[in-house]
Amino acid sequence: MDSQAESLATLTRQLTGGISAELEIADLDDYTNTPFDDQTRQIDHVLSGFDSDIEVAKERNAQKDLKINELREKKLREVQQTMHSDEKLSIEGIKPLTKSEENKILADCWQTFGRERQSNWHCLTKEGRNFLHHLAYQPWVRDSRPCPAWVVTAAVSERPDLMDATDLKGRTPLTAAIAENNVRFCLAVFTQKTGKLEELGKYLRRECTIRESSNISDSELTCLHAALTPRHFSNQNGSHRAKILLNLISMAPREMFTVTDSHGRTPLHLALEFDCSSLPSQVNIVKMLLQRGPEALSIAKKLDSGRRISVYQYHEESRKKAEYRYKERQNELKEQEDKQIEERFRAPQQRSNTQGNSQISVPGKEPEMPKTRETDISGGSKKADTLPDRSTRPPRGPDLNRPLANVSSRRDSGSKFETYSLPEALPKTTNEIPAYAKRRELEEKEHRERQAASDEILHHLRLLCLRTQDPDKASQFLKKLEGNDDKVLWFDFGPRKKMSEPEFKKVFDHLGFESVLQYVAFPQIDVKTIEESGHTEGRTEWIPDPVVIFFDWLRHKKRGVKKIIRVIVDDFEDHEASHNSHSDEGIEQALDGFNVEILDWARPDICPSSLLKFGQSLREINLYWSGRNPVLRAWSEAEGLCKLRNLERIKIIKVHGTQSSRRTEENLHSFKQRLEKSWSQAWPAGMHRLPIIEIDASLPAHLGHALAHRRGLQRGAVQPSPFNSHNINPHRWMECMKRFSEEFRQIVGKLSNMKRPVDSIIPGPVVVALIDDGTDKDHSDLSFNRPFRGTSFEQYQQGSRYRGVSPWWHSSSGHGTLMARLIAGICPSAVIHIIKLRTFAAQDSEKLQIDTKSAIEAIKYATELGAQIISMSWTVKPPEEDDTSFRNALHSALTDPQGISMFCAASDQGKFADRTFPHAGNQGSFRIGGATATGKTLDTVGDKDKLDFVFPGHEVVIDHWYEDVDRKTLDEFDAHSGSSVATALAAGLAALIIECVRLGVVHTNENPEKQNDPDIAVTANDLALIRKSQALKQAMLSIGTDMNTGHKYLEVWRLFEAKTTRLNEHRRNADFLGQMETIAGLARHFLKR
């Protein structure tokens, strides 16, 4: 053993020291003494010196291998001396050097080599390359005697500063190696120890800054961009490429992950290309990129249209394009496959026809001239008329063996008989045909693998987005680029109210959900008893814990919710409201299978055994503590929280308790100690890190949305109140439109229930975007089968760590609910899309104000939505800062090519100049003022001469539309009681006009005799025309106006009273065609036919 150790030491000294002088190729001294651009010699002395270093390394490497063999032979002789004479042993039987022994030899070798030769490695060749560059450009694969890889290790170890230098092509050594597909160089770099790799990563930072002023191509912008470019390493072993990529990602500086190329793509974007699904371990590469550089998740790519898309949308778009290319390729291969079969089928037939095989005469067709076919050089054939169409082609597969399938036909000139020739030999079976078929099957397999990788990547991006982004950003991040995506990412019940299960489903069944929800929030819900709800059929008993009902509703296959990131439930007992906390069993059943990650269930002393049943995915938990020490002990024992291995944060919130502060502190301190002990015992050797423990010894102001947000808004909520008419005569305007809309609603209802031909095309109903403070969807005037959709731009803050969205199906003041009821009352078939603004109470005032930024976002959203009408029954002061964004949003909406009409309320601040937005931001919108029952403009309306129309807006009363809303409620919305009501009625009337034209189109399409008469036919072009603001304004004026109001007050009874009477007669006579003709007549009136 001592002899072997001595031999190893001797060999090491020879390889690293003594041999060094013997293997010198030339006396280089300092090979930079002569400039490389010497015009007389034209010799690049730096390059020559680098080559000499490599030759020295090659010789030393060969000598090392020789000495290792000599050492093994020596070991053989030593072993043989101890053996009997009749025993034989070859050198192959000797145990080779251990890995550590070889590594020691190599380490001493390259360390000594590096120290001896490194002094001139910083010098530059004609191409501006240092020694590391020179190694990166080495043709390792083509060289019969390649440079040993340890030379790279030596150079990187001795001169890491060379890693950030760029040559004349702008490449660093690592980027050059990647671009030249130099796998050995890259692998050698990554053999450095972890600490050394991190140091090397610092030298790559220069790539993140020097690119701004350079002309580097996108594929070589940084080493990460280069490595993720498909053509680099495309022919290399998949495991090598994966190893290079993963190592490169682990060492790259954080700044590199957000560097964008000229197309706005980060390395993450390149990895997300669907075609890069061929990358080995693509899913792991994407995950590691996001782990090392999470900031890249928020970098949006700008499209040519100017729109910015998230990395999630980028991958979806990439997949869509790749799917299209794949289908095109599959069709091409299918055609080639069919053509190949046809060629193989035709070849024997042609040979039999020319060699005069036996013929069978069949009486039949007239003789025809034989046709020929051209053949190209490659042996394939051009498409000719002789090829049979698909209906006459022979079957593929086993059917090719059927004799008649291979019989060809021809005619002899002058014969009335068609002859059939039997070929010399039948074509081979499909075993010789599948060249294109096999290629198609292979591509299908690869495509399925790419799809599977893509699905996993999309799922990971979705989860990461929902975990880290605010709800509004998450919604934009995951939004479909095309079409209206009605699915929501969260569910918030809204404020506390009493509701039965059937009522709950009736209000919320219209919602569509994604399979993963960002959060679900419930307040204290008071469930009606069977007697209170009136739904007693089929029910024999009431479910003891109603919380299960609501989570089962989410779990149902119709909604398909599979996972919930965060759950927020207000579950404190409220004896005044007769609310009892939910049971442990109810909580377990409610959350089972949802893989909840963050739990904020505000019920004191939740049982740890319950947590273990549903909480294996929990990362964070808020535990509400009554102050009793036994509860702390249960949470901290061996069968408690320590069993939840994924926990990262625990927050203890003290909500009750009679103990002194000192005792409370002692109990909490002991809790921490016990949990640390039980955790270390459950997960030894640091398998799972101990979660962070936070203590809040007092009841916080934020106990979920229910306590922090909903209760705070109760002061402004609309409460049912007895109707008080104040002896006011109803508006004639309102009574007229109420009767007409009732008749119109029945027509629309019957039309939607009628069976029609499959190819029948019915234009979609008008879409009205109501921008307000939300709408109470459960209101009786809105609860019938009406299509409602919505979104919310009002967010709330819970503490400092979480933001939620106030649901659009809840109106903070009742104002938005009233506006929706008015629009729906005038036009019952309109699709009302609720867009909730952010509102806040003004200082020293209970009146609600509107956040300007949310108003801008709402207008943009309504434009992208494709709404035909935007109703904004509010005003805001001109933005104190730059109002360009507001003006641009208004301009984009009003110039939309599809046609958008915008109705804005006039300010009700008195006889002053009205400079309020949104109308002041663009004069193309309709400015609406309120009027009394006689049509007189309200005195509170400013700039009356600049109004487009005035509508009823003073003490307007409709028995069933808003009997539970009095004037006081309207006044609370920043003094818009008059004009805000008028604006909603104007928007409703405009929607009704468009709907009349739409039904006119339907009537024309279903009655062909009307389609050829231009004076009667109502066409799709007419529907597109009426959606334009100017055409809509003329249609409204055609109803009839009051001259005393400057032709601004529409006297609707002039047109609609007679039509209502006629519709009523047709309905009583069951004459649906007459009803539709009456509506079509209205459409022609609006179109001025």
mmCIF file of C-alpha atoms in Angstrom, residues 92-294:
data_model
loop_
_atom_site.group_PDB
_atom_site.id
_atom_site.type_symbol
_atom_site.label_atom_id
_atom_site.label_comp_id
_atom_site.label_asym_id
_atom_site.label_seq_id
_atom_site.Cartn_x
_atom_site.Cartn_y
_atom_site.Cartn_z
ATOM 1 C CA GLU A 92 -7.098 -6.019 -16.651
ATOM 2 C CA GLY A 93 -7.645 -7.828 -13.391
ATOM 3 C CA ILE A 94 -5.944 -5.118 -11.359
ATOM 4 C CA LYS A 95 -8.298 -2.693 -9.703
ATOM 5 C CA PRO A 96 -7.862 0.706 -11.428
ATOM 6 C CA LEU A 97 -7.081 3.920 -9.644
ATOM 7 C CA THR A 98 -9.940 5.264 -7.589
ATOM 8 C CA LYS A 99 -11.806 8.345 -8.738
ATOM 9 C CA SER A 100 -10.345 10.440 -5.973
ATOM 10 C CA GLU A 101 -6.839 9.308 -6.925
ATOM 11 C CA GLU A 102 -7.351 10.245 -10.556
ATOM 12 C CA ASN A 103 -8.938 13.554 -9.588
ATOM 13 C CA LYS A 104 -5.979 14.365 -7.390
ATOM 14 C CA ILE A 105 -3.577 13.705 -10.246
ATOM 15 C CA LEU A 106 -5.649 15.797 -12.620
ATOM 16 C CA ALA A 107 -6.066 18.607 -10.117
ATOM 17 C CA ASP A 108 -2.364 18.849 -9.443
ATOM 18 C CA CYS A 109 -1.740 18.649 -13.168
ATOM 19 C CA TRP A 110 -4.045 21.465 -14.302
ATOM 20 C CA GLN A 111 -3.257 23.644 -11.297
ATOM 21 C CA THR A 112 0.452 23.541 -12.048
ATOM 22 C CA PHE A 113 -0.201 23.960 -15.759
ATOM 23 C CA GLY A 114 -2.391 26.980 -15.070
ATOM 24 C CA ARG A 115 0.125 28.652 -12.800
ATOM 25 C CA GLU A 116 2.911 28.162 -15.341
ATOM 26 C CA ARG A 117 1.086 29.272 -18.460
ATOM 27 C CA GLN A 118 -1.592 31.773 -17.379
ATOM 28 C CA SER A 119 0.468 34.960 -17.491
ATOM 29 C CA ASN A 120 -0.311 35.639 -21.161
ATOM 30 C CA TRP A 121 -3.826 34.236 -21.420
ATOM 31 C CA HIS A 122 -5.316 37.702 -21.258
ATOM 32 C CA CYS A 123 -3.631 38.687 -24.521
ATOM 33 C CA LEU A 124 -5.793 39.010 -27.624
ATOM 34 C CA THR A 125 -5.572 37.459 -31.063
ATOM 35 C CA LYS A 126 -6.479 39.230 -34.277
ATOM 36 C CA GLU A 127 -10.108 38.295 -33.637
ATOM 37 C CA GLY A 128 -9.935 39.894 -30.184
ATOM 38 C CA ARG A 129 -9.942 36.528 -28.423
ATOM 39 C CA ASN A 130 -8.239 35.642 -25.165
ATOM 40 C CA PHE A 131 -7.161 32.109 -24.255
ATOM 41 C CA LEU A 132 -10.633 31.094 -23.033
ATOM 42 C CA HIS A 133 -12.077 32.337 -26.316
ATOM 43 C CA HIS A 134 -9.494 30.287 -28.165
ATOM 44 C CA LEU A 135 -10.541 27.161 -26.270
ATOM 45 C CA ALA A 136 -14.209 27.923 -26.895
ATOM 46 C CA TYR A 137 -13.619 27.992 -30.654
ATOM 47 C CA GLN A 138 -11.603 24.738 -30.683
ATOM 48 C CA PRO A 139 -12.940 22.101 -33.162
ATOM 49 C CA TRP A 140 -12.972 19.438 -30.477
ATOM 50 C CA VAL A 141 -15.146 16.987 -32.383
ATOM 51 C CA ARG A 142 -13.180 17.142 -35.641
ATOM 52 C CA ASP A 143 -9.745 17.040 -33.989
ATOM 53 C CA SER A 144 -8.267 13.543 -33.936
ATOM 54 C CA ARG A 145 -6.171 14.592 -30.949
ATOM 55 C CA PRO A 146 -8.370 17.064 -29.078
ATOM 56 C CA CYS A 147 -7.292 19.355 -26.334
ATOM 57 C CA PRO A 148 -7.967 17.798 -22.927
ATOM 58 C CA ALA A 149 -10.983 19.250 -21.173
ATOM 59 C CA TRP A 150 -9.022 19.953 -18.015
ATOM 60 C CA VAL A 151 -7.295 22.823 -19.833
ATOM 61 C CA VAL A 152 -10.598 24.710 -19.704
ATOM 62 C CA THR A 153 -10.860 23.942 -15.994
ATOM 63 C CA ALA A 154 -7.337 25.271 -15.486
ATOM 64 C CA ALA A 155 -7.985 28.453 -17.451
ATOM 65 C CA VAL A 156 -11.283 29.204 -15.713
ATOM 66 C CA SER A 157 -9.800 28.506 -12.302
ATOM 67 C CA GLU A 158 -6.701 30.619 -12.799
ATOM 68 C CA ARG A 159 -8.219 33.458 -14.812
ATOM 69 C CA PRO A 160 -11.988 33.709 -14.123
ATOM 70 C CA ASP A 161 -11.822 37.368 -15.129
ATOM 71 C CA LEU A 162 -11.449 36.261 -18.751
ATOM 72 C CA MET A 163 -15.060 35.045 -18.685
ATOM 73 C CA ASP A 164 -16.494 38.553 -19.115
ATOM 74 C CA ALA A 165 -14.265 39.602 -22.035
ATOM 75 C CA THR A 166 -15.799 39.853 -25.501
ATOM 76 C CA ASP A 167 -14.168 39.209 -28.846
ATOM 77 C CA LEU A 168 -14.735 41.156 -32.045
ATOM 78 C CA LYS A 169 -18.009 39.283 -32.568
ATOM 79 C CA GLY A 170 -19.194 40.506 -29.199
ATOM 80 C CA ARG A 171 -19.097 37.033 -27.685
ATOM 81 C CA THR A 172 -17.895 36.091 -24.250
ATOM 82 C CA PRO A 173 -16.062 32.723 -24.073
ATOM 83 C CA LEU A 174 -19.112 30.888 -22.772
ATOM 84 C CA THR A 175 -21.429 32.399 -25.366
ATOM 85 C CA ALA A 176 -18.897 31.567 -28.093
ATOM 86 C CA ALA A 177 -18.713 27.953 -26.933
ATOM 87 C CA ILE A 178 -22.502 27.660 -27.000
ATOM 88 C CA ALA A 179 -22.746 29.264 -30.423
ATOM 89 C CA GLU A 180 -20.052 26.885 -31.748
ATOM 90 C CA ASN A 181 -21.749 23.859 -30.136
ATOM 91 C CA ASN A 182 -18.635 23.239 -28.045
ATOM 92 C CA VAL A 183 -20.150 20.880 -25.493
ATOM 93 C CA ARG A 184 -16.826 19.831 -23.943
ATOM 94 C CA PHE A 185 -15.942 23.435 -23.141
ATOM 95 C CA CYS A 186 -19.298 24.046 -21.435
ATOM 96 C CA LEU A 187 -19.200 20.838 -19.416
ATOM 97 C CA ALA A 188 -15.651 21.602 -18.327
ATOM 98 C CA VAL A 189 -16.703 25.038 -17.079
ATOM 99 C CA PHE A 190 -19.445 23.485 -14.977
ATOM 100 C CA THR A 191 -17.056 21.055 -13.249
ATOM 101 C CA GLN A 192 -16.083 23.924 -10.963
ATOM 102 C CA LYS A 193 -17.140 23.716 -7.346
ATOM 103 C CA THR A 194 -20.395 25.404 -6.341
ATOM 104 C CA GLY A 195 -18.715 28.417 -4.805
ATOM 105 C CA LYS A 196 -16.540 28.840 -7.875
ATOM 106 C CA LEU A 197 -19.580 28.691 -10.156
ATOM 107 C CA GLU A 198 -21.263 31.447 -8.188
ATOM 108 C CA GLU A 199 -18.112 33.536 -8.595
ATOM 109 C CA LEU A 200 -18.088 32.879 -12.321
ATOM 110 C CA GLY A 201 -21.699 34.012 -12.471
ATOM 111 C CA LYS A 202 -20.608 37.451 -11.294
ATOM 112 C CA TYR A 203 -18.314 37.770 -14.312
ATOM 113 C CA LEU A 204 -21.287 37.154 -16.611
ATOM 114 C CA ARG A 205 -22.978 40.337 -15.409
ATOM 115 C CA ARG A 206 -21.172 42.306 -18.071
ATOM 116 C CA GLU A 207 -23.285 40.553 -20.676
ATOM 117 C CA CYS A 208 -26.342 42.160 -19.112
ATOM 118 C CA THR A 209 -25.071 45.698 -19.769
ATOM 119 C CA ILE A 210 -22.742 45.743 -22.767
ATOM 120 C CA ARG A 211 -25.491 44.626 -25.132
ATOM 121 C CA GLU A 212 -27.380 47.897 -25.068
ATOM 122 C CA SER A 213 -24.991 49.609 -27.472
ATOM 123 C CA SER A 214 -23.824 46.601 -29.473
ATOM 124 C CA ASN A 215 -25.022 44.930 -32.628
ATOM 125 C CA ILE A 216 -25.107 41.443 -31.170
ATOM 126 C CA SER A 217 -27.702 39.126 -32.666
ATOM 127 C CA ASP A 218 -30.640 38.097 -30.499
ATOM 128 C CA SER A 219 -29.441 34.501 -30.395
ATOM 129 C CA GLU A 220 -26.167 35.563 -28.765
ATOM 130 C CA LEU A 221 -27.383 38.418 -26.592
ATOM 131 C CA THR A 222 -26.379 36.557 -23.432
ATOM 132 C CA CYS A 223 -25.134 33.053 -22.810
ATOM 133 C CA LEU A 224 -28.649 32.153 -21.611
ATOM 134 C CA HIS A 225 -30.230 33.443 -24.805
ATOM 135 C CA ALA A 226 -27.650 31.499 -26.796
ATOM 136 C CA ALA A 227 -28.175 28.259 -24.889
ATOM 137 C CA LEU A 228 -31.950 28.486 -25.346
ATOM 138 C CA THR A 229 -31.737 29.151 -29.080
ATOM 139 C CA PRO A 230 -32.956 25.972 -30.839
ATOM 140 C CA ARG A 231 -30.116 25.727 -33.380
ATOM 141 C CA HIS A 232 -27.448 25.642 -30.686
ATOM 142 C CA PHE A 233 -26.659 22.149 -29.400
ATOM 143 C CA SER A 234 -29.447 20.850 -31.636
ATOM 144 C CA ASN A 235 -27.451 17.753 -32.582
ATOM 145 C CA GLN A 236 -26.088 17.045 -29.138
ATOM 146 C CA ASN A 237 -27.039 14.396 -26.647
ATOM 147 C CA GLY A 238 -30.202 15.455 -24.801
ATOM 148 C CA SER A 239 -28.777 14.796 -21.353
ATOM 149 C CA HIS A 240 -25.695 16.908 -22.125
ATOM 150 C CA ARG A 241 -27.846 19.790 -23.330
ATOM 151 C CA ALA A 242 -30.071 19.590 -20.266
ATOM 152 C CA LYS A 243 -27.038 19.506 -17.984
ATOM 153 C CA ILE A 244 -25.536 22.550 -19.669
ATOM 154 C CA LEU A 245 -28.773 24.504 -19.466
ATOM 155 C CA LEU A 246 -29.523 23.660 -15.851
ATOM 156 C CA ASN A 247 -25.960 24.453 -14.757
ATOM 157 C CA LEU A 248 -25.962 27.675 -16.719
ATOM 158 C CA ILE A 249 -29.244 28.764 -15.116
ATOM 159 C CA SER A 250 -27.875 27.961 -11.667
ATOM 160 C CA MET A 251 -24.782 30.143 -12.161
ATOM 161 C CA ALA A 252 -26.254 33.006 -14.202
ATOM 162 C CA PRO A 253 -26.502 36.366 -12.388
ATOM 163 C CA ARG A 254 -30.001 37.465 -11.398
ATOM 164 C CA GLU A 255 -29.895 40.401 -13.802
ATOM 165 C CA MET A 256 -29.563 38.111 -16.822
ATOM 166 C CA PHE A 257 -33.036 36.605 -16.397
ATOM 167 C CA THR A 258 -34.689 39.932 -17.248
ATOM 168 C CA VAL A 259 -32.490 40.916 -20.210
ATOM 169 C CA THR A 260 -34.659 41.280 -23.313
ATOM 170 C CA ASP A 261 -33.646 40.936 -26.936
ATOM 171 C CA SER A 262 -34.815 43.192 -29.773
ATOM 172 C CA HIS A 263 -38.163 41.378 -29.769
ATOM 173 C CA GLY A 264 -38.685 41.901 -26.049
ATOM 174 C CA ARG A 265 -37.943 38.269 -25.135
ATOM 175 C CA THR A 266 -36.214 37.181 -21.968
ATOM 176 C CA PRO A 267 -34.582 33.749 -21.621
ATOM 177 C CA LEU A 268 -37.883 32.629 -20.100
ATOM 178 C CA HIS A 269 -39.733 33.589 -23.277
ATOM 179 C CA LEU A 270 -37.323 31.490 -25.347
ATOM 180 C CA ALA A 271 -37.789 28.494 -23.053
ATOM 181 C CA LEU A 272 -41.563 28.914 -23.327
ATOM 182 C CA GLU A 273 -41.616 28.566 -27.098
ATOM 183 C CA PHE A 274 -43.851 25.596 -27.870
ATOM 184 C CA ASP A 275 -41.335 24.326 -30.412
ATOM 185 C CA CYS A 276 -38.792 24.278 -27.598
ATOM 186 C CA SER A 277 -40.791 21.474 -26.068
ATOM 187 C CA SER A 278 -38.169 19.327 -27.780
ATOM 188 C CA LEU A 279 -35.694 20.708 -25.275
ATOM 189 C CA PRO A 280 -34.683 17.997 -22.839
ATOM 190 C CA SER A 281 -36.305 18.562 -19.464
ATOM 191 C CA GLN A 282 -38.102 21.662 -20.739
ATOM 192 C CA VAL A 283 -40.490 21.707 -17.797
ATOM 193 C CA ASN A 284 -37.599 21.616 -15.321
ATOM 194 C CA ILE A 285 -35.770 24.310 -17.274
ATOM 195 C CA VAL A 286 -38.797 26.627 -17.129
ATOM 196 C CA LYS A 287 -39.281 25.967 -13.419
ATOM 197 C CA MET A 288 -35.618 26.659 -12.690
ATOM 198 C CA LEU A 289 -35.678 29.883 -14.724
ATOM 199 C CA LEU A 290 -38.645 31.063 -12.666
ATOM 200 C CA GLN A 291 -37.024 30.004 -9.416
ATOM 201 C CA ARG A 292 -33.747 31.823 -10.133
ATOM 202 C CA GLY A 293 -35.298 34.843 -11.844
ATOM 203 C CA PRO A 294 -38.919 35.260 -10.717
#
